[in-house]
Amino acid sequence: MRRILIATSNPGKLRDFAGAALLHGVEVRGIPDFSSLPGVVEDGLTFEANARKKAGAYSRYVPGEIVVADDSGLEIDALHGAPGVHSARYAAPDVHGKEPHQADANTHDEANNARVLRELKDVPFGKRTGRFVCVLSAARDGKTLGTFRGTAEGIILEAPRGTNGFGYDPLFYFPKIKKTFAELSAEEKSKYSHRGKAFGALLAWLDDLPRENRRG
Ligand code: IMP
């Protein structure tokens, strides 16, 4: 069975990947002892830059393995693309002279969602459009092998709905099936989500990879 290692400590993301991989016969594992490895500063201006940086850096700790890193977030049109690459720390206080990525830690999902609702307070339903974006980068021994992007278009609600998922899921209404992402099962989320689409592209690439280049 083919194997890839995912560079994440986010159980929500690991669940999303495992669901999609099952359908493709690919074994997905976390990087052993991931939480004890030195963190990578996510100071890129794009999802691509951050995903490549993370995959490249973490792959050096597991020689010969294909390591996949994800950078993802929510882009809201009425907020000129915010929270974007700062999605995980959107509720961090603005500290003079500090960029948002230099915030001491990620902020809680509830606080991030509350800030989105505050910023969109006066924005009518028809203008609350946005998208989740996910970029996956695969690397081996510090070298980028491929980069894959997926998006999901939706509308930001005025109040949360649903209890599944994580992050901004309860606010993200997906018109295609008239549910928020927090109302989707794991299977539905891997079918429709930005992460599921990017992962589908990565799995197709993995299928085409010459056998001697695969591990597992
Ligand atoms: P990252 O770990 O730097 O990629 O941070 C991504 C952040 O974007 C997460 O902490 C969430 O706040 C948000 N996000 C990314 N993907 C999703 C998703 O599938 N659902 C809800 N929120 C997401």
Short mmCIF file of C-alpha atoms and ligand atoms in Angstrom, two decimals:
data_model
loop_
_atom_site.label_atom_id
_atom_site.label_comp_id
_atom_site.label_asym_id
_atom_site.label_seq_id
_atom_site.Cartn_x
_atom_site.Cartn_y
_atom_site.Cartn_z
CA MET A 1 0.00 0.00 0.00
CA ARG A 2 1.31 3.46 -0.82
CA ARG A 3 2.11 5.68 2.14
CA ILE A 4 2.35 9.39 2.71
CA LEU A 5 3.09 11.25 5.92
CA ILE A 6 1.10 14.36 6.74
CA ALA A 7 2.81 17.26 8.50
CA THR A 8 0.03 18.40 10.78
CA SER A 9 -0.98 18.33 14.42
CA ASN A 10 -4.55 19.33 13.52
CA PRO A 11 -6.80 16.27 14.10
CA GLY A 12 -9.54 17.87 11.95
CA LYS A 13 -7.22 17.96 8.95
CA LEU A 14 -5.93 14.41 9.53
CA ARG A 15 -9.54 13.16 9.62
CA ASP A 16 -10.27 14.93 6.33
CA PHE A 17 -7.21 13.35 4.66
CA ALA A 18 -7.82 9.86 6.02
CA GLY A 19 -11.41 9.87 4.71
CA ALA A 20 -10.35 10.74 1.15
CA ALA A 21 -7.28 8.43 1.12
CA LEU A 22 -9.38 5.41 2.08
CA LEU A 23 -11.12 5.58 -1.27
CA HIS A 24 -7.75 5.48 -3.07
CA GLY A 25 -5.95 2.74 -1.15
CA VAL A 26 -3.37 5.14 0.25
CA GLU A 27 -2.15 4.91 3.83
CA VAL A 28 -2.06 8.26 5.59
CA ARG A 29 -0.09 8.74 8.78
CA GLY A 30 1.07 11.68 10.81
CA ILE A 31 4.81 12.34 11.07
CA PRO A 32 6.07 10.45 14.13
CA ASP A 33 6.57 12.78 17.12
CA PHE A 34 5.40 15.71 15.02
CA SER A 35 4.66 17.90 18.04
CA SER A 36 8.24 17.61 19.31
CA LEU A 37 9.77 18.87 16.01
CA PRO A 38 10.74 22.54 15.78
CA GLY A 39 7.87 24.56 14.26
CA VAL A 40 8.10 26.20 10.84
CA VAL A 41 7.32 29.94 10.71
CA GLU A 42 4.45 30.42 8.26
CA ASP A 43 5.52 33.83 6.99
CA GLY A 44 4.76 33.29 3.30
CA LEU A 45 2.41 35.72 1.54
CA THR A 46 0.57 32.89 -0.21
CA PHE A 47 -0.83 29.48 0.70
CA GLU A 48 1.59 27.97 -1.85
CA ALA A 49 4.66 29.52 -0.23
CA ASN A 50 3.69 28.30 3.24
CA ALA A 51 2.78 24.78 2.11
CA ARG A 52 6.09 24.37 0.22
CA LYS A 53 8.08 25.71 3.15
CA LYS A 54 6.43 23.32 5.62
CA ALA A 55 6.64 20.20 3.42
CA GLY A 56 10.28 20.87 2.54
CA ALA A 57 11.33 21.47 6.14
CA TYR A 58 9.50 18.52 7.72
CA SER A 59 10.52 16.05 5.01
CA ARG A 60 14.13 16.39 6.17
CA TYR A 61 13.17 14.66 9.44
CA VAL A 62 11.88 11.49 7.69
CA PRO A 63 14.40 10.63 4.94
CA GLY A 64 12.99 8.94 1.84
CA GLU A 65 9.33 9.48 2.81
CA ILE A 66 6.84 11.57 0.87
CA VAL A 67 5.71 14.30 3.26
CA VAL A 68 2.61 16.35 2.55
CA ALA A 69 1.95 19.73 4.15
CA ASP A 70 -1.19 21.79 3.83
CA ASP A 71 -1.78 25.50 4.05
CA SER A 72 -5.36 26.55 3.96
CA GLY A 73 -7.78 29.25 4.94
CA LEU A 74 -10.85 31.27 4.18
CA GLU A 75 -10.89 34.16 1.69
CA ILE A 76 -13.85 36.55 2.07
CA ASP A 77 -14.50 38.86 -0.88
CA ALA A 78 -16.02 41.72 1.17
CA LEU A 79 -12.87 41.68 3.35
CA HIS A 80 -10.51 41.80 0.34
CA GLY A 81 -9.47 38.18 0.83
CA ALA A 82 -9.09 38.25 4.64
CA PRO A 83 -8.54 36.27 6.79
CA GLY A 84 -6.59 34.42 4.03
CA VAL A 85 -3.16 33.18 5.06
CA HIS A 86 -3.87 34.52 8.56
CA SER A 87 -6.99 32.35 9.05
CA ALA A 88 -5.57 30.37 11.98
CA ARG A 89 -4.71 33.57 13.94
CA TYR A 90 -7.41 35.96 12.79
CA ALA A 91 -8.49 36.92 16.31
CA ALA A 92 -4.95 37.74 17.49
CA PRO A 93 -4.72 41.33 18.75
CA ASP A 94 -2.98 43.74 16.36
CA VAL A 95 0.36 44.39 17.99
CA HIS A 96 2.25 47.35 16.59
CA GLY A 97 5.30 46.26 14.61
CA LYS A 98 4.24 42.60 14.59
CA GLU A 99 2.85 40.84 11.53
CA PRO A 100 -0.17 38.57 12.19
CA HIS A 101 1.95 35.45 11.56
CA GLN A 102 4.18 36.53 14.45
CA ALA A 103 1.29 36.20 16.92
CA ASP A 104 2.34 33.97 19.80
CA ALA A 105 -0.14 31.20 18.98
CA ASN A 106 -3.13 30.26 16.89
CA THR A 107 -6.36 31.75 18.18
CA HIS A 108 -9.47 29.72 19.07
CA ASP A 109 -12.00 28.86 16.39
CA GLU A 110 -14.81 30.61 18.34
CA ALA A 111 -12.80 33.85 18.55
CA ASN A 112 -11.86 33.69 14.86
CA ASN A 113 -15.49 33.11 13.89
CA ALA A 114 -16.62 35.96 16.14
CA ARG A 115 -14.19 38.31 14.41
CA VAL A 116 -15.46 37.28 10.96
CA LEU A 117 -19.04 38.01 12.10
CA ARG A 118 -18.00 41.40 13.52
CA GLU A 119 -16.19 42.40 10.32
CA LEU A 120 -19.20 41.35 8.19
CA LYS A 121 -21.82 42.95 10.46
CA ASP A 122 -23.14 45.39 7.86
CA VAL A 123 -22.57 43.23 4.79
CA PRO A 124 -25.81 41.90 3.20
CA PHE A 125 -26.29 38.19 2.39
CA GLY A 126 -25.67 38.60 -1.35
CA LYS A 127 -22.23 40.11 -0.72
CA ARG A 128 -20.99 37.60 1.84
CA THR A 129 -19.29 35.41 -0.75
CA GLY A 130 -15.98 33.66 -0.14
CA ARG A 131 -14.06 30.48 -0.56
CA PHE A 132 -12.01 27.98 1.33
CA VAL A 133 -8.62 27.42 -0.29
CA CYS A 134 -6.27 24.52 0.34
CA VAL A 135 -2.79 24.11 -1.10
CA LEU A 136 -0.96 20.84 -0.57
CA SER A 137 2.73 20.47 -1.19
CA ALA A 138 4.50 17.09 -1.40
CA ALA A 139 8.23 16.92 -0.69
CA ARG A 140 10.93 14.33 -0.16
CA ASP A 141 14.32 14.95 1.45
CA GLY A 142 13.78 18.72 1.35
CA LYS A 143 12.85 18.84 -2.34
CA THR A 144 9.36 19.86 -3.55
CA LEU A 145 7.80 17.15 -5.74
CA GLY A 146 4.46 18.82 -6.50
CA THR A 147 1.93 21.42 -5.38
CA PHE A 148 -1.86 21.02 -5.61
CA ARG A 149 -4.70 23.55 -5.05
CA GLY A 150 -8.39 23.08 -4.29
CA THR A 151 -11.16 25.60 -3.59
CA ALA A 152 -14.78 25.52 -2.41
CA GLU A 153 -17.07 28.51 -3.04
CA GLY A 154 -19.65 29.51 -0.44
CA ILE A 155 -21.45 32.19 1.56
CA ILE A 156 -20.62 33.34 5.09
CA LEU A 157 -23.74 33.07 7.29
CA GLU A 158 -24.76 35.53 10.02
CA ALA A 159 -24.79 32.80 12.70
CA PRO A 160 -23.12 29.39 13.03
CA ARG A 161 -24.93 26.21 11.97
CA GLY A 162 -23.90 22.58 12.59
CA THR A 163 -21.51 20.82 14.94
CA ASN A 164 -19.19 18.75 12.72
CA GLY A 165 -15.83 19.87 11.37
CA PHE A 166 -13.58 22.61 12.74
CA GLY A 167 -12.49 26.21 12.20
CA TYR A 168 -14.86 28.31 10.12
CA ASP A 169 -17.03 25.33 9.04
CA PRO A 170 -20.20 26.40 10.95
CA LEU A 171 -20.25 29.79 9.18
CA PHE A 172 -19.52 28.46 5.69
CA TYR A 173 -22.71 27.75 3.73
CA PHE A 174 -22.22 25.62 0.64
CA PRO A 175 -25.12 26.37 -1.75
CA LYS A 176 -24.49 23.31 -3.92
CA ILE A 177 -26.00 21.02 -1.25
CA LYS A 178 -27.66 23.69 0.93
CA LYS A 179 -25.63 22.86 4.06
CA THR A 180 -22.84 24.45 6.03
CA PHE A 181 -19.54 22.57 6.10
CA ALA A 182 -20.27 21.82 9.78
CA GLU A 183 -23.42 19.95 8.67
CA LEU A 184 -21.48 17.57 6.38
CA SER A 185 -20.42 14.02 7.20
CA ALA A 186 -16.69 13.23 6.84
CA GLU A 187 -17.44 11.56 3.47
CA GLU A 188 -19.40 14.58 2.18
CA LYS A 189 -16.70 16.95 3.34
CA SER A 190 -13.95 15.02 1.56
CA LYS A 191 -16.09 15.03 -1.60
CA TYR A 192 -16.85 18.76 -1.70
CA SER A 193 -14.16 20.50 0.33
CA HIS A 194 -11.15 22.48 -0.85
CA ARG A 195 -8.93 19.98 1.00
CA GLY A 196 -10.69 17.00 -0.61
CA LYS A 197 -10.22 18.50 -4.08
CA ALA A 198 -6.54 19.33 -3.54
CA PHE A 199 -6.01 15.87 -2.07
CA GLY A 200 -7.77 14.28 -5.08
CA ALA A 201 -5.28 16.05 -7.36
CA LEU A 202 -2.39 14.84 -5.19
CA LEU A 203 -3.68 11.25 -5.23
CA ALA A 204 -4.00 11.34 -9.04
CA TRP A 205 -0.38 12.55 -9.22
CA LEU A 206 0.67 9.77 -6.84
CA ASP A 207 -1.05 7.21 -9.11
CA ASP A 208 1.06 8.41 -12.04
CA LEU A 209 4.31 8.43 -10.09
CA PRO A 210 6.70 5.71 -11.35
CA ARG A 211 6.60 2.76 -8.95
CA GLU A 212 10.28 3.03 -7.97
CA ASN A 213 9.58 6.57 -6.74
CA ARG A 214 6.90 5.45 -4.27
CA ARG A 215 7.36 4.34 -0.72
CA GLY A 216 5.37 1.87 1.29
P1 IMP B 1 -3.24 26.48 8.63
O1 IMP B 1 -3.06 25.42 9.65
O2 IMP B 1 -2.22 27.53 8.63
O3 IMP B 1 -3.48 25.91 7.27
O4 IMP B 1 -4.56 27.22 9.09
C1 IMP B 1 -5.73 27.10 8.46
C2 IMP B 1 -6.85 27.75 9.23
O5 IMP B 1 -7.86 28.05 8.26
C3 IMP B 1 -7.49 26.82 10.26
O6 IMP B 1 -7.02 27.01 11.53
C4 IMP B 1 -8.96 27.19 10.15
O7 IMP B 1 -9.22 28.31 10.95
C5 IMP B 1 -9.12 27.60 8.68
N1 IMP B 1 -9.51 26.44 7.86
C6 IMP B 1 -8.76 25.78 6.94
N2 IMP B 1 -9.43 24.74 6.42
C7 IMP B 1 -10.62 24.74 7.03
C8 IMP B 1 -11.76 23.87 6.92
O8 IMP B 1 -11.81 22.87 6.18
N3 IMP B 1 -12.79 24.20 7.69
C9 IMP B 1 -12.79 25.26 8.54
N4 IMP B 1 -11.76 26.07 8.69
C10 IMP B 1 -10.68 25.82 7.93
#
